[in-house]
Amino acid sequence: MSFARFAVRRLLEMAATLLGASFVIFGAMYLAPGDPASFLLSGRSASPAALAEINTQYHLQDPFFVRYFRWLGQVLHGDFGRSIEYRTGVSKLLADRLPSTLLLVAMALVLVVVVGLALGWIGAVRGGATDSTILVATTVAVGTPSFVAAILLQGLFSVRLGWFPTSGTGQGFGDMIRHLILPAIALALYLIGMLARVTRAAMLEQLDSEHVAVARSRGVPERQVIWRHVFRNAFGTVLTTGGLIVSTLIICTVLVESAFSIGGIGQLLELATTTKDFPTVQAISLFIVGLFMTVNLIIDLLFPLVDPTVTLGARRSTA
């Protein structure tokens, strides 16, 4: 299959999946107990006329499919509706809060890739006590939830040592980086352990392969053997975890942003879910699904470049 045909097919699949996801996301909110009108009234009693006005303003009494297709049409034009809690456009809320979340995720992703790959490489190549130490460290990392890591890091480095701010995002880019260092570490810790173990296992499998033994028997320098014949062949397996890493980072931002009081979309999602702010929850959920699918599309397109033995549309099994 040509690259162009594969890309078009994957884009069509992505569009169909997003359409299905939009229907599920829109419908799931209306299965939850309670209704937005109750939140808007804040427990106060209201006359039938006032209640009818609220229902009319937010189209709460329209049939489900009418509400869905109206919402879908607005989304296709970049309009995610009006927030029930904040009384403003959801698109503006996302635009205001997205930069801090994207920066946090980017910082955490850099930590995951750099530290995770390095630990996996070192453990596989050096072996012995070094490998055992890395295995123990990564086991602890994988077993530590993000919110627990956030509390521990905040208590030690912010409260006790005073090295980093306890909350917020700061003013200006440099100050924002300083505020997000601890949240990024808390967000990345679990995934560093996971990626390190995946990298280590993939490289150990390649180290035991026949082509590596042949390369060594021909006198190829060990550094070239590790880079060309071990890591490059193992990287295809590592790359398949990319979608899982990004989706986990996005999901865990809800916990980490709440712990550090970071006004990003993660904290916004938590607040919107609590208050049944339907438009905001739907917009953020759809954004997360779209981001996850985009990452997987990029990985599918890059995979044949990393592993020439794999054809477009087929990934090597990681079992």
Short mmCIF file of N, CA and C in Angstrom, two decimals, residues 18 22 25-26 30 58-59 67-68 70-84 88-95 98 268 277-290:
data_model
loop_
_atom_site.label_atom_id
_atom_site.label_comp_id
_atom_site.label_asym_id
_atom_site.label_seq_id
_atom_site.Cartn_x
_atom_site.Cartn_y
_atom_site.Cartn_z
N LEU A 18 -13.66 9.51 15.56
CA LEU A 18 -13.97 10.74 16.27
C LEU A 18 -15.48 11.01 16.27
N SER A 22 -17.58 11.25 19.59
CA SER A 22 -18.37 12.44 19.91
C SER A 22 -19.77 12.06 20.37
N ILE A 25 -19.39 10.57 23.93
CA ILE A 25 -19.07 11.63 24.88
C ILE A 25 -20.30 12.49 25.16
N PHE A 26 -21.02 12.85 24.10
CA PHE A 26 -22.19 13.71 24.28
C PHE A 26 -23.28 12.97 25.05
N TYR A 30 -25.38 12.78 29.73
CA TYR A 30 -26.80 12.84 30.04
C TYR A 30 -27.30 11.58 30.77
N TYR A 58 -30.36 26.72 27.32
CA TYR A 58 -29.38 25.66 27.11
C TYR A 58 -29.95 24.47 26.34
N HIS A 59 -31.15 24.63 25.76
CA HIS A 59 -31.78 23.60 24.92
C HIS A 59 -31.91 22.26 25.65
N ARG A 67 -30.25 17.87 20.07
CA ARG A 67 -29.16 18.49 20.83
C ARG A 67 -27.80 18.02 20.30
N TYR A 68 -27.69 16.72 19.99
CA TYR A 68 -26.41 16.18 19.54
C TYR A 68 -25.97 16.79 18.21
N ARG A 70 -27.00 19.55 16.80
CA ARG A 70 -26.73 20.97 16.96
C ARG A 70 -25.33 21.18 17.52
N TRP A 71 -24.99 20.40 18.56
CA TRP A 71 -23.67 20.50 19.18
C TRP A 71 -22.57 20.10 18.19
N LEU A 72 -22.79 19.01 17.44
CA LEU A 72 -21.79 18.56 16.47
C LEU A 72 -21.55 19.61 15.40
N GLY A 73 -22.61 20.24 14.92
CA GLY A 73 -22.44 21.29 13.93
C GLY A 73 -21.64 22.46 14.47
N GLN A 74 -21.88 22.82 15.73
CA GLN A 74 -21.11 23.90 16.35
C GLN A 74 -19.65 23.52 16.50
N VAL A 75 -19.40 22.27 16.91
CA VAL A 75 -18.02 21.80 17.10
C VAL A 75 -17.25 21.87 15.79
N LEU A 76 -17.89 21.48 14.70
CA LEU A 76 -17.23 21.51 13.39
C LEU A 76 -16.86 22.93 12.97
N HIS A 77 -17.51 23.92 13.58
CA HIS A 77 -17.18 25.32 13.31
C HIS A 77 -16.31 25.92 14.44
N GLY A 78 -15.79 25.06 15.31
CA GLY A 78 -14.91 25.53 16.37
C GLY A 78 -15.63 26.12 17.57
N ASP A 79 -16.93 25.90 17.66
CA ASP A 79 -17.72 26.43 18.77
C ASP A 79 -18.16 25.27 19.66
N PHE A 80 -17.63 25.22 20.88
CA PHE A 80 -17.96 24.13 21.80
C PHE A 80 -19.07 24.51 22.78
N GLY A 81 -19.75 25.58 22.51
CA GLY A 81 -20.86 25.97 23.36
C GLY A 81 -20.43 26.92 24.47
N ARG A 82 -21.36 27.15 25.38
CA ARG A 82 -21.16 28.09 26.48
C ARG A 82 -21.08 27.32 27.80
N SER A 83 -20.07 27.62 28.58
CA SER A 83 -19.90 26.95 29.87
C SER A 83 -21.05 27.29 30.80
N ILE A 84 -21.61 26.27 31.43
CA ILE A 84 -22.72 26.48 32.35
C ILE A 84 -22.25 27.15 33.63
N THR A 88 -19.29 31.59 30.01
CA THR A 88 -18.49 32.09 28.90
C THR A 88 -18.28 30.97 27.90
N GLY A 89 -17.73 31.31 26.74
CA GLY A 89 -17.52 30.30 25.72
C GLY A 89 -16.50 29.26 26.14
N VAL A 90 -16.79 27.99 25.86
CA VAL A 90 -15.86 26.92 26.22
C VAL A 90 -14.56 27.05 25.44
N SER A 91 -14.64 27.49 24.20
CA SER A 91 -13.43 27.67 23.39
C SER A 91 -12.47 28.65 24.05
N LYS A 92 -13.00 29.71 24.63
CA LYS A 92 -12.15 30.69 25.32
C LYS A 92 -11.54 30.09 26.58
N LEU A 93 -12.32 29.30 27.31
CA LEU A 93 -11.79 28.63 28.51
C LEU A 93 -10.62 27.73 28.14
N LEU A 94 -10.78 26.96 27.08
CA LEU A 94 -9.71 26.06 26.66
C LEU A 94 -8.49 26.84 26.19
N ALA A 95 -8.71 27.92 25.44
CA ALA A 95 -7.59 28.72 24.95
C ALA A 95 -6.80 29.34 26.10
N LEU A 98 -5.18 25.97 28.10
CA LEU A 98 -4.43 24.95 27.36
C LEU A 98 -2.92 25.15 27.40
N LEU A 268 -9.60 21.97 35.11
CA LEU A 268 -10.88 22.41 34.56
C LEU A 268 -11.83 21.24 34.35
N ASP A 277 -20.93 20.59 34.25
CA ASP A 277 -20.79 21.59 33.18
C ASP A 277 -20.62 20.83 31.87
N PHE A 278 -21.74 20.41 31.29
CA PHE A 278 -21.74 19.52 30.13
C PHE A 278 -20.85 20.00 28.98
N PRO A 279 -21.03 21.23 28.49
CA PRO A 279 -20.23 21.65 27.33
C PRO A 279 -18.73 21.58 27.57
N THR A 280 -18.28 21.94 28.77
CA THR A 280 -16.85 21.93 29.07
C THR A 280 -16.32 20.51 29.12
N VAL A 281 -17.03 19.62 29.79
CA VAL A 281 -16.60 18.21 29.87
C VAL A 281 -16.55 17.59 28.48
N GLN A 282 -17.54 17.85 27.67
CA GLN A 282 -17.59 17.27 26.33
C GLN A 282 -16.44 17.77 25.47
N ALA A 283 -16.14 19.07 25.56
CA ALA A 283 -15.07 19.64 24.75
C ALA A 283 -13.71 19.07 25.15
N ILE A 284 -13.44 18.99 26.45
CA ILE A 284 -12.15 18.47 26.90
C ILE A 284 -12.01 16.99 26.58
N SER A 285 -13.07 16.24 26.76
CA SER A 285 -13.03 14.80 26.45
C SER A 285 -12.76 14.57 24.97
N LEU A 286 -13.42 15.35 24.12
CA LEU A 286 -13.21 15.21 22.69
C LEU A 286 -11.79 15.62 22.30
N PHE A 287 -11.27 16.63 22.96
CA PHE A 287 -9.89 17.06 22.72
C PHE A 287 -8.90 15.94 23.08
N ILE A 288 -9.12 15.29 24.21
CA ILE A 288 -8.22 14.21 24.64
C ILE A 288 -8.27 13.05 23.66
N VAL A 289 -9.48 12.67 23.23
CA VAL A 289 -9.62 11.58 22.25
C VAL A 289 -8.92 11.95 20.95
N GLY A 290 -9.13 13.18 20.48
CA GLY A 290 -8.50 13.62 19.24
C GLY A 290 -6.98 13.63 19.33
#
